[in-house]
Amino acid sequence: MKTSPHTRRDYQQTPDPRVLRWVRQVALAGLALVLVWPSARGYNAWLGWGPLWLVGMPMVAWWSLYRFRLPKLGGKAGAQRKRRSGPQARRRPVAARRRLSSAA
């Protein structure tokens, strides 16, 4: 059976350091530009919303270099929740609603 490239474990786990450095520098420069220059926080007719392109998109590119992995949470927040045992819960009967008289 042929395996797809997504199921194989032999792919590189970490991104190329040269690309990672470049994307990180662009993201941090965009963040500094948005924090320092007020007009970078606004809307441009040609480019659109400034913080999206200066901060948001470089951060998504940075995240995508790590194959969209989420950070690991420590402590109880990262632990799996215990499933309750027993049968599935049933719905309660709905209380009879009082009908409102129609205004004419």
PDB file of N, CA and C in Angstrom:
ATOM      1  N   MET A   1       0.843  -1.172   0.000  1.00  0.00           N
ATOM      2  CA  MET A   1       0.000   0.000   0.000  1.00  0.00           C
ATOM      3  C   MET A   1       0.892   1.240   0.000  1.00  0.00           C
ATOM      4  N   LYS A   2       0.570   2.172  -0.838  1.00  0.00           N
ATOM      5  CA  LYS A   2       1.365   3.384  -0.965  1.00  0.00           C
ATOM      6  C   LYS A   2       0.979   4.380   0.124  1.00  0.00           C
ATOM      7  N   THR A   3       1.964   4.959   0.765  1.00  0.00           N
ATOM      8  CA  THR A   3       1.678   5.925   1.826  1.00  0.00           C
ATOM      9  C   THR A   3       1.770   7.343   1.268  1.00  0.00           C
ATOM     10  N   SER A   4       0.934   8.208   1.780  1.00  0.00           N
ATOM     11  CA  SER A   4       0.963   9.596   1.344  1.00  0.00           C
ATOM     12  C   SER A   4       2.071  10.333   2.089  1.00  0.00           C
ATOM     13  N   PRO A   5       2.546  11.456   1.558  1.00  0.00           N
ATOM     14  CA  PRO A   5       3.615  12.181   2.246  1.00  0.00           C
ATOM     15  C   PRO A   5       3.194  12.746   3.592  1.00  0.00           C
ATOM     16  N   HIS A   6       1.889  12.862   3.826  1.00  0.00           N
ATOM     17  CA  HIS A   6       1.422  13.417   5.095  1.00  0.00           C
ATOM     18  C   HIS A   6       1.478  12.391   6.217  1.00  0.00           C
ATOM     19  N   THR A   7       1.477  11.103   5.884  1.00  0.00           N
ATOM     20  CA  THR A   7       1.507  10.089   6.924  1.00  0.00           C
ATOM     21  C   THR A   7       2.917   9.621   7.227  1.00  0.00           C
ATOM     22  N   ARG A   8       3.867   9.939   6.392  1.00  0.00           N
ATOM     23  CA  ARG A   8       5.241   9.514   6.634  1.00  0.00           C
ATOM     24  C   ARG A   8       5.861  10.349   7.748  1.00  0.00           C
ATOM     25  N   ARG A   9       6.755   9.749   8.490  1.00  0.00           N
ATOM     26  CA  ARG A   9       7.402  10.430   9.608  1.00  0.00           C
ATOM     27  C   ARG A   9       8.818  10.886   9.268  1.00  0.00           C
ATOM     28  N   ASP A  10       9.254  10.699   8.026  1.00  0.00           N
ATOM     29  CA  ASP A  10      10.639  11.007   7.696  1.00  0.00           C
ATOM     30  C   ASP A  10      10.839  12.427   7.173  1.00  0.00           C
ATOM     31  N   TYR A  11       9.811  13.271   7.214  1.00  0.00           N
ATOM     32  CA  TYR A  11       9.990  14.636   6.763  1.00  0.00           C
ATOM     33  C   TYR A  11      10.713  15.449   7.831  1.00  0.00           C
ATOM     34  N   GLN A  12      11.242  16.571   7.407  1.00  0.00           N
ATOM     35  CA  GLN A  12      12.023  17.407   8.318  1.00  0.00           C
ATOM     36  C   GLN A  12      11.106  18.055   9.353  1.00  0.00           C
ATOM     37  N   GLN A  13      11.434  17.942  10.626  1.00  0.00           N
ATOM     38  CA  GLN A  13      10.587  18.446  11.700  1.00  0.00           C
ATOM     39  C   GLN A  13      10.743  19.943  11.940  1.00  0.00           C
ATOM     40  N   THR A  14      11.902  20.502  11.659  1.00  0.00           N
ATOM     41  CA  THR A  14      12.129  21.920  11.896  1.00  0.00           C
ATOM     42  C   THR A  14      12.306  22.646  10.569  1.00  0.00           C
ATOM     43  N   PRO A  15      11.877  23.895  10.503  1.00  0.00           N
ATOM     44  CA  PRO A  15      12.010  24.649   9.254  1.00  0.00           C
ATOM     45  C   PRO A  15      13.462  25.035   8.973  1.00  0.00           C
ATOM     46  N   ASP A  16      13.700  25.443   7.744  1.00  0.00           N
ATOM     47  CA  ASP A  16      15.025  25.905   7.342  1.00  0.00           C
ATOM     48  C   ASP A  16      15.373  27.149   8.156  1.00  0.00           C
ATOM     49  N   PRO A  17      16.500  27.197   8.821  1.00  0.00           N
ATOM     50  CA  PRO A  17      16.831  28.337   9.685  1.00  0.00           C
ATOM     51  C   PRO A  17      16.956  29.657   8.919  1.00  0.00           C
ATOM     52  N   ARG A  18      17.370  29.609   7.653  1.00  0.00           N
ATOM     53  CA  ARG A  18      17.494  30.853   6.885  1.00  0.00           C
ATOM     54  C   ARG A  18      16.119  31.458   6.611  1.00  0.00           C
ATOM     55  N   VAL A  19      15.161  30.620   6.223  1.00  0.00           N
ATOM     56  CA  VAL A  19      13.801  31.106   5.976  1.00  0.00           C
ATOM     57  C   VAL A  19      13.155  31.541   7.277  1.00  0.00           C
ATOM     58  N   LEU A  20      13.373  30.779   8.321  1.00  0.00           N
ATOM     59  CA  LEU A  20      12.804  31.118   9.621  1.00  0.00           C
ATOM     60  C   LEU A  20      13.314  32.464  10.116  1.00  0.00           C
ATOM     61  N   ARG A  21      14.598  32.722   9.972  1.00  0.00           N
ATOM     62  CA  ARG A  21      15.176  33.993  10.399  1.00  0.00           C
ATOM     63  C   ARG A  21      14.572  35.149   9.611  1.00  0.00           C
ATOM     64  N   TRP A  22      14.413  34.978   8.298  1.00  0.00           N
ATOM     65  CA  TRP A  22      13.865  36.039   7.459  1.00  0.00           C
ATOM     66  C   TRP A  22      12.412  36.333   7.824  1.00  0.00           C
ATOM     67  N   VAL A  23      11.603  35.303   7.992  1.00  0.00           N
ATOM     68  CA  VAL A  23      10.184  35.500   8.345  1.00  0.00           C
ATOM     69  C   VAL A  23      10.066  36.115   9.731  1.00  0.00           C
ATOM     70  N   ARG A  24      10.902  35.687  10.672  1.00  0.00           N
ATOM     71  CA  ARG A  24      10.872  36.254  12.017  1.00  0.00           C
ATOM     72  C   ARG A  24      11.225  37.740  11.985  1.00  0.00           C
ATOM     73  N   GLN A  25      12.231  38.110  11.207  1.00  0.00           N
ATOM     74  CA  GLN A  25      12.625  39.515  11.119  1.00  0.00           C
ATOM     75  C   GLN A  25      11.534  40.360  10.479  1.00  0.00           C
ATOM     76  N   VAL A  26      10.873  39.840   9.456  1.00  0.00           N
ATOM     77  CA  VAL A  26       9.772  40.583   8.820  1.00  0.00           C
ATOM     78  C   VAL A  26       8.620  40.765   9.805  1.00  0.00           C
ATOM     79  N   ALA A  27       8.277  39.711  10.556  1.00  0.00           N
ATOM     80  CA  ALA A  27       7.185  39.797  11.521  1.00  0.00           C
ATOM     81  C   ALA A  27       7.496  40.806  12.631  1.00  0.00           C
ATOM     82  N   LEU A  28       8.696  40.760  13.143  1.00  0.00           N
ATOM     83  CA  LEU A  28       9.052  41.690  14.220  1.00  0.00           C
ATOM     84  C   LEU A  28       9.193  43.125  13.711  1.00  0.00           C
ATOM     85  N   ALA A  29       9.692  43.295  12.488  1.00  0.00           N
ATOM     86  CA  ALA A  29       9.770  44.644  11.907  1.00  0.00           C
ATOM     87  C   ALA A  29       8.369  45.209  11.662  1.00  0.00           C
ATOM     88  N   GLY A  30       7.447  44.373  11.201  1.00  0.00           N
ATOM     89  CA  GLY A  30       6.059  44.822  11.013  1.00  0.00           C
ATOM     90  C   GLY A  30       5.409  45.192  12.323  1.00  0.00           C
ATOM     91  N   LEU A  31       5.666  44.405  13.358  1.00  0.00           N
ATOM     92  CA  LEU A  31       5.121  44.723  14.682  1.00  0.00           C
ATOM     93  C   LEU A  31       5.672  46.046  15.193  1.00  0.00           C
ATOM     94  N   ALA A  32       6.974  46.265  15.036  1.00  0.00           N
ATOM     95  CA  ALA A  32       7.570  47.533  15.465  1.00  0.00           C
ATOM     96  C   ALA A  32       7.014  48.697  14.663  1.00  0.00           C
ATOM     97  N   LEU A  33       6.796  48.485  13.374  1.00  0.00           N
ATOM     98  CA  LEU A  33       6.255  49.547  12.527  1.00  0.00           C
ATOM     99  C   LEU A  33       4.835  49.917  12.947  1.00  0.00           C
ATOM    100  N   VAL A  34       4.019  48.928  13.260  1.00  0.00           N
ATOM    101  CA  VAL A  34       2.644  49.201  13.697  1.00  0.00           C
ATOM    102  C   VAL A  34       2.634  49.900  15.050  1.00  0.00           C
ATOM    103  N   LEU A  35       3.552  49.527  15.941  1.00  0.00           N
ATOM    104  CA  LEU A  35       3.582  50.161  17.262  1.00  0.00           C
ATOM    105  C   LEU A  35       4.107  51.585  17.222  1.00  0.00           C
ATOM    106  N   VAL A  36       5.039  51.878  16.309  1.00  0.00           N
ATOM    107  CA  VAL A  36       5.699  53.183  16.293  1.00  0.00           C
ATOM    108  C   VAL A  36       5.014  54.172  15.352  1.00  0.00           C
ATOM    109  N   TRP A  37       4.569  53.711  14.209  1.00  0.00           N
ATOM    110  CA  TRP A  37       4.047  54.615  13.182  1.00  0.00           C
ATOM    111  C   TRP A  37       2.528  54.544  13.154  1.00  0.00           C
ATOM    112  N   PRO A  38       1.826  55.604  13.568  1.00  0.00           N
ATOM    113  CA  PRO A  38       0.357  55.553  13.674  1.00  0.00           C
ATOM    114  C   PRO A  38      -0.356  55.285  12.351  1.00  0.00           C
ATOM    115  N   SER A  39       0.161  55.763  11.248  1.00  0.00           N
ATOM    116  CA  SER A  39      -0.551  55.543   9.987  1.00  0.00           C
ATOM    117  C   SER A  39      -0.454  54.088   9.520  1.00  0.00           C
ATOM    118  N   ALA A  40       0.459  53.307  10.086  1.00  0.00           N
ATOM    119  CA  ALA A  40       0.550  51.880   9.748  1.00  0.00           C
ATOM    120  C   ALA A  40      -0.583  51.093  10.396  1.00  0.00           C
ATOM    121  N   ARG A  41      -1.271  51.699  11.359  1.00  0.00           N
ATOM    122  CA  ARG A  41      -2.394  51.029  12.019  1.00  0.00           C
ATOM    123  C   ARG A  41      -3.703  51.231  11.281  1.00  0.00           C
ATOM    124  N   GLY A  42      -3.699  52.038  10.248  1.00  0.00           N
ATOM    125  CA  GLY A  42      -4.929  52.385   9.560  1.00  0.00           C
ATOM    126  C   GLY A  42      -5.203  51.539   8.333  1.00  0.00           C
ATOM    127  N   TYR A  43      -6.071  52.070   7.489  1.00  0.00           N
ATOM    128  CA  TYR A  43      -6.513  51.397   6.277  1.00  0.00           C
ATOM    129  C   TYR A  43      -5.958  52.130   5.074  1.00  0.00           C
ATOM    130  N   ASN A  44      -5.479  51.390   4.112  1.00  0.00           N
ATOM    131  CA  ASN A  44      -4.974  51.960   2.878  1.00  0.00           C
ATOM    132  C   ASN A  44      -5.841  51.430   1.738  1.00  0.00           C
ATOM    133  N   ALA A  45      -6.215  52.289   0.788  1.00  0.00           N
ATOM    134  CA  ALA A  45      -7.086  51.867  -0.305  1.00  0.00           C
ATOM    135  C   ALA A  45      -6.418  50.810  -1.178  1.00  0.00           C
ATOM    136  N   TRP A  46      -5.126  50.842  -1.320  1.00  0.00           N
ATOM    137  CA  TRP A  46      -4.421  49.879  -2.170  1.00  0.00           C
ATOM    138  C   TRP A  46      -4.080  48.597  -1.433  1.00  0.00           C
ATOM    139  N   LEU A  47      -3.695  48.707  -0.180  1.00  0.00           N
ATOM    140  CA  LEU A  47      -3.215  47.536   0.556  1.00  0.00           C
ATOM    141  C   LEU A  47      -4.240  46.937   1.509  1.00  0.00           C
ATOM    142  N   GLY A  48      -5.155  47.731   1.991  1.00  0.00           N
ATOM    143  CA  GLY A  48      -6.121  47.247   2.968  1.00  0.00           C
ATOM    144  C   GLY A  48      -5.693  47.618   4.376  1.00  0.00           C
ATOM    145  N   TRP A  49      -6.079  46.813   5.327  1.00  0.00           N
ATOM    146  CA  TRP A  49      -5.820  47.092   6.730  1.00  0.00           C
ATOM    147  C   TRP A  49      -4.355  46.829   7.023  1.00  0.00           C
ATOM    148  N   GLY A  50      -3.645  47.823   7.507  1.00  0.00           N
ATOM    149  CA  GLY A  50      -2.204  47.757   7.719  1.00  0.00           C
ATOM    150  C   GLY A  50      -1.724  46.661   8.655  1.00  0.00           C
ATOM    151  N   PRO A  51      -2.290  46.550   9.882  1.00  0.00           N
ATOM    152  CA  PRO A  51      -1.794  45.528  10.797  1.00  0.00           C
ATOM    153  C   PRO A  51      -1.961  44.100  10.280  1.00  0.00           C
ATOM    154  N   LEU A  52      -2.940  43.874   9.419  1.00  0.00           N
ATOM    155  CA  LEU A  52      -3.096  42.539   8.850  1.00  0.00           C
ATOM    156  C   LEU A  52      -1.867  42.153   8.036  1.00  0.00           C
ATOM    157  N   TRP A  53      -1.421  43.074   7.174  1.00  0.00           N
ATOM    158  CA  TRP A  53      -0.305  42.769   6.282  1.00  0.00           C
ATOM    159  C   TRP A  53       1.052  42.945   6.946  1.00  0.00           C
ATOM    160  N   LEU A  54       1.131  43.829   7.942  1.00  0.00           N
ATOM    161  CA  LEU A  54       2.411  44.074   8.593  1.00  0.00           C
ATOM    162  C   LEU A  54       2.694  43.126   9.757  1.00  0.00           C
ATOM    163  N   VAL A  55       1.652  42.642  10.407  1.00  0.00           N
ATOM    164  CA  VAL A  55       1.840  41.778  11.567  1.00  0.00           C
ATOM    165  C   VAL A  55       1.170  40.416  11.360  1.00  0.00           C
ATOM    166  N   GLY A  56      -0.088  40.418  10.980  1.00  0.00           N
ATOM    167  CA  GLY A  56      -0.866  39.183  10.892  1.00  0.00           C
ATOM    168  C   GLY A  56      -0.321  38.170   9.901  1.00  0.00           C
ATOM    169  N   MET A  57      -0.101  38.590   8.672  1.00  0.00           N
ATOM    170  CA  MET A  57       0.363  37.658   7.653  1.00  0.00           C
ATOM    171  C   MET A  57       1.787  37.139   7.906  1.00  0.00           C
ATOM    172  N   PRO A  58       2.731  37.980   8.335  1.00  0.00           N
ATOM    173  CA  PRO A  58       4.038  37.402   8.684  1.00  0.00           C
ATOM    174  C   PRO A  58       3.973  36.426   9.865  1.00  0.00           C
ATOM    175  N   MET A  59       3.082  36.696  10.834  1.00  0.00           N
ATOM    176  CA  MET A  59       2.944  35.759  11.948  1.00  0.00           C
ATOM    177  C   MET A  59       2.360  34.429  11.482  1.00  0.00           C
ATOM    178  N   VAL A  60       1.405  34.461  10.557  1.00  0.00           N
ATOM    179  CA  VAL A  60       0.845  33.223  10.017  1.00  0.00           C
ATOM    180  C   VAL A  60       1.899  32.477   9.210  1.00  0.00           C
ATOM    181  N   ALA A  61       2.740  33.193   8.476  1.00  0.00           N
ATOM    182  CA  ALA A  61       3.826  32.549   7.737  1.00  0.00           C
ATOM    183  C   ALA A  61       4.808  31.902   8.702  1.00  0.00           C
ATOM    184  N   TRP A  62       5.099  32.567   9.798  1.00  0.00           N
ATOM    185  CA  TRP A  62       5.989  32.026  10.818  1.00  0.00           C
ATOM    186  C   TRP A  62       5.401  30.740  11.407  1.00  0.00           C
ATOM    187  N   TRP A  63       4.094  30.787  11.697  1.00  0.00           N
ATOM    188  CA  TRP A  63       3.393  29.631  12.248  1.00  0.00           C
ATOM    189  C   TRP A  63       3.357  28.487  11.236  1.00  0.00           C
ATOM    190  N   SER A  64       3.172  28.811   9.957  1.00  0.00           N
ATOM    191  CA  SER A  64       3.083  27.766   8.945  1.00  0.00           C
ATOM    192  C   SER A  64       4.423  27.073   8.725  1.00  0.00           C
ATOM    193  N   LEU A  65       5.519  27.751   9.020  1.00  0.00           N
ATOM    194  CA  LEU A  65       6.820  27.092   8.917  1.00  0.00           C
ATOM    195  C   LEU A  65       6.935  25.930   9.901  1.00  0.00           C
ATOM    196  N   TYR A  66       6.200  26.002  10.976  1.00  0.00           N
ATOM    197  CA  TYR A  66       6.177  24.920  11.950  1.00  0.00           C
ATOM    198  C   TYR A  66       5.013  23.969  11.695  1.00  0.00           C
ATOM    199  N   ARG A  67       4.470  23.966  10.494  1.00  0.00           N
ATOM    200  CA  ARG A  67       3.386  23.080  10.050  1.00  0.00           C
ATOM    201  C   ARG A  67       2.141  23.220  10.914  1.00  0.00           C
ATOM    202  N   PHE A  68       1.822  24.450  11.305  1.00  0.00           N
ATOM    203  CA  PHE A  68       0.611  24.800  12.036  1.00  0.00           C
ATOM    204  C   PHE A  68       0.458  24.011  13.338  1.00  0.00           C
ATOM    205  N   ARG A  69       1.568  23.712  13.992  1.00  0.00           N
ATOM    206  CA  ARG A  69       1.500  23.040  15.285  1.00  0.00           C
ATOM    207  C   ARG A  69       1.120  24.045  16.352  1.00  0.00           C
ATOM    208  N   LEU A  70       0.303  23.628  17.275  1.00  0.00           N
ATOM    209  CA  LEU A  70      -0.082  24.486  18.389  1.00  0.00           C
ATOM    210  C   LEU A  70       0.921  24.316  19.516  1.00  0.00           C
ATOM    211  N   PRO A  71       1.145  25.369  20.297  1.00  0.00           N
ATOM    212  CA  PRO A  71       2.068  25.226  21.421  1.00  0.00           C
ATOM    213  C   PRO A  71       1.517  24.256  22.451  1.00  0.00           C
ATOM    214  N   LYS A  72       2.412  23.529  23.101  1.00  0.00           N
ATOM    215  CA  LYS A  72       1.987  22.576  24.119  1.00  0.00           C
ATOM    216  C   LYS A  72       1.666  23.329  25.400  1.00  0.00           C
ATOM    217  N   LEU A  73       0.536  22.992  25.975  1.00  0.00           N
ATOM    218  CA  LEU A  73       0.119  23.626  27.216  1.00  0.00           C
ATOM    219  C   LEU A  73       0.634  22.801  28.379  1.00  0.00           C
ATOM    220  N   GLY A  74       1.083  23.471  29.418  1.00  0.00           N
ATOM    221  CA  GLY A  74       1.590  22.757  30.591  1.00  0.00           C
ATOM    222  C   GLY A  74       0.531  22.654  31.655  1.00  0.00           C
ATOM    223  N   GLY A  75       0.741  21.749  32.555  1.00  0.00           N
ATOM    224  CA  GLY A  75      -0.156  21.612  33.696  1.00  0.00           C
ATOM    225  C   GLY A  75      -1.474  20.951  33.351  1.00  0.00           C
ATOM    226  N   LYS A  76      -2.508  21.329  34.091  1.00  0.00           N
ATOM    227  CA  LYS A  76      -3.818  20.707  33.924  1.00  0.00           C
ATOM    228  C   LYS A  76      -4.506  21.126  32.633  1.00  0.00           C
ATOM    229  N   ALA A  77      -4.149  22.294  32.102  1.00  0.00           N
ATOM    230  CA  ALA A  77      -4.819  22.766  30.890  1.00  0.00           C
ATOM    231  C   ALA A  77      -4.521  21.860  29.706  1.00  0.00           C
ATOM    232  N   GLY A  78      -3.333  21.256  29.672  1.00  0.00           N
ATOM    233  CA  GLY A  78      -2.976  20.396  28.562  1.00  0.00           C
ATOM    234  C   GLY A  78      -3.429  18.960  28.731  1.00  0.00           C
ATOM    235  N   ALA A  79      -3.839  18.593  29.938  1.00  0.00           N
ATOM    236  CA  ALA A  79      -4.259  17.216  30.187  1.00  0.00           C
ATOM    237  C   ALA A  79      -5.607  16.961  29.528  1.00  0.00           C
ATOM    238  N   GLN A  80      -5.800  15.712  29.096  1.00  0.00           N
ATOM    239  CA  GLN A  80      -7.075  15.377  28.490  1.00  0.00           C
ATOM    240  C   GLN A  80      -8.150  15.306  29.556  1.00  0.00           C
ATOM    241  N   ARG A  81      -9.315  15.748  29.170  1.00  0.00           N
ATOM    242  CA  ARG A  81     -10.449  15.714  30.083  1.00  0.00           C
ATOM    243  C   ARG A  81     -10.983  14.292  30.176  1.00  0.00           C
ATOM    244  N   LYS A  82     -11.338  13.883  31.371  1.00  0.00           N
ATOM    245  CA  LYS A  82     -11.884  12.542  31.542  1.00  0.00           C
ATOM    246  C   LYS A  82     -13.307  12.504  31.007  1.00  0.00           C
ATOM    247  N   ARG A  83     -13.592  11.446  30.284  1.00  0.00           N
ATOM    248  CA  ARG A  83     -14.947  11.272  29.777  1.00  0.00           C
ATOM    249  C   ARG A  83     -15.798  10.634  30.862  1.00  0.00           C
ATOM    250  N   ARG A  84     -17.011  11.059  30.933  1.00  0.00           N
ATOM    251  CA  ARG A  84     -17.877  10.484  31.947  1.00  0.00           C
ATOM    252  C   ARG A  84     -18.379   9.124  31.489  1.00  0.00           C
ATOM    253  N   SER A  85     -18.581   8.277  32.433  1.00  0.00           N
ATOM    254  CA  SER A  85     -19.073   6.946  32.106  1.00  0.00           C
ATOM    255  C   SER A  85     -20.582   6.923  32.276  1.00  0.00           C
ATOM    256  N   GLY A  86     -21.198   5.960  31.702  1.00  0.00           N
ATOM    257  CA  GLY A  86     -22.638   5.838  31.821  1.00  0.00           C
ATOM    258  C   GLY A  86     -23.326   6.127  30.506  1.00  0.00           C
ATOM    259  N   PRO A  87     -24.631   6.055  30.514  1.00  0.00           N
ATOM    260  CA  PRO A  87     -25.373   6.256  29.259  1.00  0.00           C
ATOM    261  C   PRO A  87     -25.374   7.725  28.842  1.00  0.00           C
ATOM    262  N   GLN A  88     -25.765   7.926  27.613  1.00  0.00           N
ATOM    263  CA  GLN A  88     -25.854   9.291  27.086  1.00  0.00           C
ATOM    264  C   GLN A  88     -26.977  10.042  27.785  1.00  0.00           C
ATOM    265  N   ALA A  89     -26.769  11.320  28.030  1.00  0.00           N
ATOM    266  CA  ALA A  89     -27.775  12.137  28.705  1.00  0.00           C
ATOM    267  C   ALA A  89     -28.993  12.300  27.801  1.00  0.00           C
ATOM    268  N   ARG A  90     -30.153  12.374  28.410  1.00  0.00           N
ATOM    269  CA  ARG A  90     -31.411  12.552  27.677  1.00  0.00           C
ATOM    270  C   ARG A  90     -31.910  13.972  27.858  1.00  0.00           C
ATOM    271  N   ARG A  91     -32.665  14.433  26.900  1.00  0.00           N
ATOM    272  CA  ARG A  91     -33.237  15.781  26.998  1.00  0.00           C
ATOM    273  C   ARG A  91     -34.357  15.804  28.032  1.00  0.00           C
ATOM    274  N   ARG A  92     -34.474  16.939  28.682  1.00  0.00           N
ATOM    275  CA  ARG A  92     -35.571  17.131  29.623  1.00  0.00           C
ATOM    276  C   ARG A  92     -36.799  17.572  28.848  1.00  0.00           C
ATOM    277  N   PRO A  93     -37.973  17.230  29.325  1.00  0.00           N
ATOM    278  CA  PRO A  93     -39.175  17.709  28.630  1.00  0.00           C
ATOM    279  C   PRO A  93     -39.305  19.229  28.784  1.00  0.00           C
ATOM    280  N   VAL A  94     -39.729  19.866  27.720  1.00  0.00           N
ATOM    281  CA  VAL A  94     -39.878  21.317  27.720  1.00  0.00           C
ATOM    282  C   VAL A  94     -41.138  21.682  28.484  1.00  0.00           C
ATOM    283  N   ALA A  95     -41.043  22.649  29.380  1.00  0.00           N
ATOM    284  CA  ALA A  95     -42.194  23.118  30.143  1.00  0.00           C
ATOM    285  C   ALA A  95     -43.192  23.752  29.170  1.00  0.00           C
ATOM    286  N   ALA A  96     -44.460  23.588  29.466  1.00  0.00           N
ATOM    287  CA  ALA A  96     -45.501  24.139  28.594  1.00  0.00           C
ATOM    288  C   ALA A  96     -45.371  25.655  28.550  1.00  0.00           C
ATOM    289  N   ARG A  97     -45.315  26.181  27.355  1.00  0.00           N
ATOM    290  CA  ARG A  97     -45.194  27.631  27.197  1.00  0.00           C
ATOM    291  C   ARG A  97     -46.571  28.266  27.173  1.00  0.00           C
ATOM    292  N   ARG A  98     -46.653  29.415  27.791  1.00  0.00           N
ATOM    293  CA  ARG A  98     -47.905  30.144  27.830  1.00  0.00           C
ATOM    294  C   ARG A  98     -48.060  30.880  26.502  1.00  0.00           C
ATOM    295  N   ARG A  99     -49.149  30.713  25.846  1.00  0.00           N
ATOM    296  CA  ARG A  99     -49.405  31.349  24.567  1.00  0.00           C
ATOM    297  C   ARG A  99     -49.786  32.806  24.793  1.00  0.00           C
ATOM    298  N   LEU A 100     -49.214  33.662  23.993  1.00  0.00           N
ATOM    299  CA  LEU A 100     -49.547  35.075  24.081  1.00  0.00           C
ATOM    300  C   LEU A 100     -50.714  35.376  23.158  1.00  0.00           C
ATOM    301  N   SER A 101     -51.597  36.231  23.623  1.00  0.00           N
ATOM    302  CA  SER A 101     -52.735  36.584  22.778  1.00  0.00           C
ATOM    303  C   SER A 101     -52.239  37.524  21.677  1.00  0.00           C
ATOM    304  N   SER A 102     -52.765  37.360  20.500  1.00  0.00           N
ATOM    305  CA  SER A 102     -52.336  38.190  19.368  1.00  0.00           C
ATOM    306  C   SER A 102     -53.063  39.523  19.425  1.00  0.00           C
ATOM    307  N   ALA A 103     -52.301  40.563  19.195  1.00  0.00           N
ATOM    308  CA  ALA A 103     -52.878  41.909  19.208  1.00  0.00           C
ATOM    309  C   ALA A 103     -53.411  42.202  17.816  1.00  0.00           C
ATOM    310  N   ALA A 104     -54.626  42.712  17.749  1.00  0.00           N
ATOM    311  CA  ALA A 104     -55.210  42.993  16.443  1.00  0.00           C
ATOM    312  C   ALA A 104     -55.445  44.463  16.272  1.00  0.00           C
TER     313      ALA A 104
END
